[in-house]
Short mmCIF file of C-alpha atoms in Angstrom, two decimals:
data_model
loop_
_atom_site.label_atom_id
_atom_site.label_comp_id
_atom_site.label_asym_id
_atom_site.label_seq_id
_atom_site.Cartn_x
_atom_site.Cartn_y
_atom_site.Cartn_z
CA ASP A 1 -15.56 -17.93 -1.52
CA PHE A 2 -14.00 -15.76 1.19
CA GLU A 3 -13.44 -18.65 3.59
CA ASP A 4 -11.59 -20.55 0.85
CA VAL A 5 -9.39 -17.53 0.16
CA ILE A 6 -8.51 -17.27 3.86
CA LEU A 7 -7.79 -20.99 4.05
CA ARG A 8 -5.38 -20.77 1.08
CA THR A 9 -3.81 -17.70 2.69
CA ARG A 10 -3.07 -19.58 5.91
CA GLU A 11 -1.82 -22.63 4.00
CA ALA A 12 0.62 -20.38 2.15
CA GLY A 13 2.15 -19.42 5.51
CA VAL A 14 0.82 -15.86 5.64
CA LYS A 15 0.72 -14.57 9.23
CA THR A 16 -0.67 -11.07 8.73
CA LEU A 17 -2.85 -9.36 6.12
CA VAL A 18 -2.45 -5.59 6.13
CA ALA A 19 -5.84 -4.60 4.70
CA VAL A 20 -6.12 -1.08 3.27
CA THR A 21 -9.13 0.90 2.12
CA GLU A 22 -9.68 3.29 -0.78
CA GLU A 23 -12.98 4.95 0.17
CA VAL A 24 -14.86 5.71 3.38
CA GLY A 25 -17.51 3.14 2.42
CA GLU A 26 -14.92 0.39 2.92
CA PHE A 27 -13.96 1.36 6.49
CA ALA A 28 -16.67 -0.72 8.16
CA ARG A 29 -15.86 -3.72 5.95
CA VAL A 30 -12.20 -3.82 6.92
CA LEU A 31 -13.14 -3.67 10.61
CA GLN A 32 -15.58 -6.55 10.07
CA LEU A 33 -12.75 -8.56 8.52
CA GLN A 34 -10.60 -7.95 11.56
CA GLU A 35 -13.43 -9.07 13.84
CA SER A 36 -13.85 -12.25 11.81
CA TYR A 37 -10.10 -12.99 11.61
CA PRO A 38 -8.50 -11.14 14.55
CA ASP A 39 -5.26 -13.15 14.37
CA LEU A 40 -4.82 -12.39 10.67
CA VAL A 41 -6.28 -9.06 9.50
CA ALA A 42 -4.56 -5.77 10.40
CA PRO A 43 -6.84 -2.89 9.32
CA CYS A 44 -5.93 0.49 7.83
CA PHE A 45 -8.06 3.49 6.92
CA GLY A 46 -7.22 5.69 3.96
CA ILE A 47 -8.76 7.77 1.20
CA HIS A 48 -7.15 6.88 -2.15
CA PRO A 49 -6.29 9.60 -4.70
CA LEU A 50 -8.79 8.02 -7.10
CA GLN A 51 -12.42 7.53 -6.12
CA ALA A 52 -15.30 5.66 -7.71
CA ALA A 53 -17.41 7.61 -10.18
CA GLU A 54 -20.51 6.83 -12.17
CA GLY A 55 -19.86 3.88 -14.48
CA PRO A 56 -16.48 2.15 -14.76
CA GLN A 57 -14.44 5.37 -14.57
CA GLN A 58 -12.66 6.76 -11.53
CA ARG A 59 -12.38 10.41 -10.58
CA SER A 60 -9.71 12.35 -8.77
CA VAL A 61 -10.27 12.72 -5.02
CA LYS A 62 -11.82 15.89 -3.57
CA PRO A 63 -11.24 17.35 -0.08
CA GLN A 64 -14.87 16.62 0.82
CA ASP A 65 -14.18 12.88 0.30
CA LEU A 66 -11.79 13.08 3.22
CA ASP A 67 -13.99 15.38 5.30
CA VAL A 68 -16.67 12.71 5.74
CA ALA A 69 -14.02 10.14 6.68
CA LEU A 70 -12.11 12.17 9.27
CA PRO A 71 -14.07 11.20 12.41
CA HIS A 72 -13.55 7.49 11.69
CA PHE A 73 -9.75 7.74 11.93
CA TYR A 74 -10.03 9.05 15.47
CA ASN A 75 -12.94 6.84 16.55
CA HIS A 76 -11.04 3.66 15.60
CA LYS A 77 -7.43 4.76 16.10
CA GLU A 78 -6.62 1.93 18.52
CA ARG A 79 -7.48 -0.69 15.89
CA LEU A 80 -5.59 0.81 12.97
CA VAL A 81 -2.08 -0.33 12.08
CA ALA A 82 -1.53 2.32 9.37
CA VAL A 83 -3.10 5.11 7.34
CA GLY A 84 -3.61 3.88 3.81
CA GLU A 85 -4.03 3.57 0.98
CA ILE A 86 -3.23 7.22 0.37
CA GLY A 87 -1.05 9.04 -2.12
CA LEU A 88 -0.96 10.74 -5.51
CA ASP A 89 -2.02 9.62 -8.98
CA PHE A 90 -1.22 12.14 -11.70
CA THR A 91 -2.06 9.82 -14.60
CA PRO A 92 -3.41 12.29 -17.21
CA TRP A 93 -6.81 10.65 -17.71
CA CYS A 94 -7.29 10.30 -13.94
CA ALA A 95 -6.21 13.80 -12.95
CA PRO A 96 -6.51 15.90 -16.12
CA THR A 97 -6.48 19.36 -14.50
CA GLN A 98 -4.15 21.23 -12.17
CA GLN A 99 -7.09 21.55 -9.76
CA ASP A 100 -7.33 17.73 -9.65
CA ARG A 101 -3.65 17.46 -8.77
CA ASP A 102 -3.85 20.25 -6.21
CA ASP A 103 -6.83 18.55 -4.53
CA GLN A 104 -4.93 15.27 -4.39
CA VAL A 105 -1.97 16.97 -2.70
CA THR A 106 -4.30 18.63 -0.17
CA VAL A 107 -5.94 15.31 0.72
CA PHE A 108 -2.56 13.53 0.84
CA ILE A 109 -0.97 16.10 3.17
CA LYS A 110 -3.97 16.04 5.50
CA GLN A 111 -3.77 12.25 5.81
CA LEU A 112 -0.02 12.43 6.39
CA SER A 113 -0.73 14.79 9.28
CA ILE A 114 -3.33 12.36 10.67
CA ALA A 115 -0.75 9.56 10.51
CA LYS A 116 1.76 11.67 12.43
CA GLU A 117 -0.87 12.66 15.00
CA LEU A 118 -1.89 9.03 15.55
CA ASP A 119 1.73 7.80 15.39
CA LEU A 120 0.97 5.45 12.49
CA PRO A 121 2.92 4.57 9.32
CA VAL A 122 1.47 5.24 5.87
CA ASN A 123 0.75 2.93 2.93
CA VAL A 124 1.24 4.98 -0.22
CA HIS A 125 0.15 4.88 -3.86
CA SER A 126 2.27 6.88 -6.32
CA ARG A 127 1.51 6.67 -10.04
CA SER A 128 3.00 9.17 -12.46
CA ALA A 129 3.93 11.11 -9.31
CA ALA A 130 6.80 9.24 -7.64
CA ARG A 131 9.11 12.20 -7.12
CA VAL A 132 6.35 14.54 -5.89
CA THR A 133 5.07 11.84 -3.53
CA ILE A 134 8.44 11.24 -1.90
CA GLU A 135 9.29 14.95 -1.72
CA THR A 136 5.92 15.69 -0.11
CA MET A 137 6.41 12.99 2.53
CA LYS A 138 9.88 14.27 3.34
CA GLU A 139 8.62 17.87 3.59
CA GLN A 140 5.88 16.69 5.97
CA GLY A 141 8.36 14.90 8.22
CA ILE A 142 7.16 11.38 7.45
CA SER A 143 9.68 8.73 8.51
CA ARG A 144 7.64 5.50 8.23
CA ALA A 145 6.14 4.77 4.83
CA LEU A 146 5.55 1.91 2.42
CA LEU A 147 5.44 2.84 -1.26
CA HIS A 148 3.42 0.03 -2.77
CA ASN A 149 3.82 -1.28 -6.33
CA PHE A 150 6.48 1.36 -6.87
CA ALA A 151 7.36 1.95 -10.52
CA GLY A 152 9.36 5.18 -10.39
CA LYS A 153 12.97 5.66 -11.40
CA PRO A 154 15.68 3.98 -9.29
CA SER A 155 17.19 7.41 -8.53
CA VAL A 156 13.85 8.55 -7.08
CA ALA A 157 13.48 5.33 -5.09
CA LEU A 158 16.93 5.80 -3.58
CA GLU A 159 15.83 9.22 -2.30
CA GLY A 160 13.06 7.33 -0.50
CA VAL A 161 15.55 4.79 0.82
CA LYS A 162 17.63 7.64 2.29
CA ALA A 163 14.48 8.88 4.03
CA GLY A 164 13.94 5.40 5.52
CA TYR A 165 10.97 4.41 3.34
CA LEU A 166 10.14 0.86 2.26
CA PHE A 167 8.97 -0.38 -1.15
CA SER A 168 6.73 -3.35 -1.93
CA PHE A 169 6.20 -5.37 -5.08
CA PRO A 170 3.19 -7.54 -6.08
CA PRO A 171 2.98 -10.66 -8.29
CA ALA A 172 2.54 -8.41 -11.35
CA VAL A 173 6.31 -7.70 -11.31
CA CYS A 174 6.81 -11.27 -12.50
CA ARG A 175 5.18 -10.38 -15.84
CA SER A 176 8.04 -8.25 -17.14
CA LYS A 177 11.62 -7.38 -16.34
CA GLN A 178 11.03 -3.61 -16.38
CA ARG A 179 11.52 -3.28 -12.63
CA ASP A 180 14.50 -5.61 -12.27
CA LYS A 181 16.93 -2.67 -12.13
CA LEU A 182 14.79 -1.01 -9.46
CA ILE A 183 14.59 -4.19 -7.37
CA LYS A 184 18.35 -4.72 -7.68
CA GLN A 185 19.14 -1.21 -6.43
CA ILE A 186 16.76 -1.07 -3.46
CA PRO A 187 18.40 -2.80 -0.47
CA LEU A 188 16.51 -5.86 0.75
CA GLU A 189 16.15 -4.13 4.14
CA HIS A 190 13.88 -1.63 2.39
CA ILE A 191 11.64 -4.14 0.57
CA CYS A 192 8.32 -5.70 1.55
CA LEU A 193 6.09 -8.22 -0.21
CA GLU A 194 2.51 -7.48 -1.24
CA THR A 195 -0.22 -8.87 -3.43
CA ASP A 196 -2.54 -5.83 -3.70
CA SER A 197 -5.35 -8.36 -4.01
CA PRO A 198 -7.60 -8.57 -5.90
CA ALA A 199 -5.52 -6.62 -8.46
CA LEU A 200 -1.92 -6.84 -9.74
CA GLY A 201 -1.78 -10.62 -10.01
CA LEU A 202 0.47 -12.76 -12.17
CA HIS A 203 -1.98 -12.60 -15.07
CA GLN A 204 -3.90 -9.51 -16.12
CA HIS A 205 -7.67 -9.58 -15.53
CA VAL A 206 -7.34 -12.68 -13.31
CA ARG A 207 -8.29 -12.13 -9.67
CA ASN A 208 -5.32 -12.04 -7.32
CA GLU A 209 -5.35 -13.30 -3.72
CA PRO A 210 -3.02 -13.20 -0.69
CA ALA A 211 -1.70 -16.76 -1.10
CA ASN A 212 0.14 -15.49 -4.19
CA ILE A 213 2.57 -13.60 -1.93
CA ILE A 214 5.06 -16.39 -2.65
CA LEU A 215 5.35 -15.20 -6.28
CA PRO A 216 7.02 -11.81 -5.67
CA CYS A 217 9.10 -13.48 -2.94
CA ARG A 218 10.57 -15.92 -5.45
CA TYR A 219 10.95 -13.25 -8.13
CA ILE A 220 12.80 -10.80 -5.89
CA ALA A 221 15.04 -13.64 -4.71
CA ASP A 222 15.85 -14.52 -8.31
CA VAL A 223 16.60 -10.89 -9.29
CA LYS A 224 18.83 -10.37 -6.27
CA GLY A 225 20.48 -13.80 -6.42
CA LEU A 226 19.30 -14.75 -2.93
CA PRO A 227 17.52 -17.79 -1.46
CA PRO A 228 13.72 -17.24 -1.31
CA GLU A 229 13.83 -18.05 2.40
CA THR A 230 16.15 -15.09 3.00
CA VAL A 231 13.76 -12.78 1.15
CA ARG A 232 10.80 -14.19 3.09
CA LEU A 233 12.44 -13.68 6.48
CA VAL A 234 13.92 -10.24 5.82
CA THR A 235 10.78 -8.80 4.20
CA ALA A 236 8.61 -10.15 7.04
CA HIS A 237 10.96 -8.49 9.54
CA ASN A 238 10.76 -5.26 7.54
CA ALA A 239 6.97 -5.38 7.50
CA TYR A 240 6.65 -5.86 11.25
CA ARG A 241 9.22 -3.11 11.83
CA LEU A 242 7.10 -0.78 9.71
CA PHE A 243 3.75 -1.95 11.11
CA PRO A 244 4.56 -2.74 14.77
CA LYS A 245 0.89 -2.76 15.79
CA ALA A 246 0.33 -5.62 13.33
CA LYS A 247 2.83 -7.75 15.23
CA THR A 248 1.53 -6.99 18.72
CA ARG A 249 -1.95 -8.04 17.65
#
């Protein structure tokens, strides 16, 4: 039902879909989406800290996962609007050993260097690793970053704000008030909207889609005591400031 999803996306007023990857096998697919919807899809390449394994489980990323992907970043650099989704995931059952965490940091730093080399922003995953993620980006001289579905402490987020980073929130934030304090403390000029489709929707285990972008927009507006239209306009401006190649397309 992909055409229906795109139709609902356009009807919701969405102008740009920043489409990230998690594994090298998805690179070709995201380029195909851009070819099919050139006015809508803005592609990114990235190797996620968690990779598919046998069965339903995921495994921690290994340097060789990035090695096979490296040529693609350079071969398609003109089409990419960002490097992502990259980052760190130190959840104990996902990265149980120190070697797992060290490998993740190695892969993360290498992709940060690619982003700097190609003059691209980064789209970043940080789970159970918010402080390490932000410190690593600062150490590597990263100035343009989006920390998606951020759930770290407000004090850690504000370190990211000082570094110029942006933070995005999906429809899943509407399910609980746990991140209200975080959303209140991050300035609107440092917030973007996301859906993270097909995950992180309003209801668990129900497929999410881009048209649901209106849900975090309304929720953030409510938490901050602002009109939804203000949140829509400011977050869109923030997104195009972060991903300028998405706007020029």
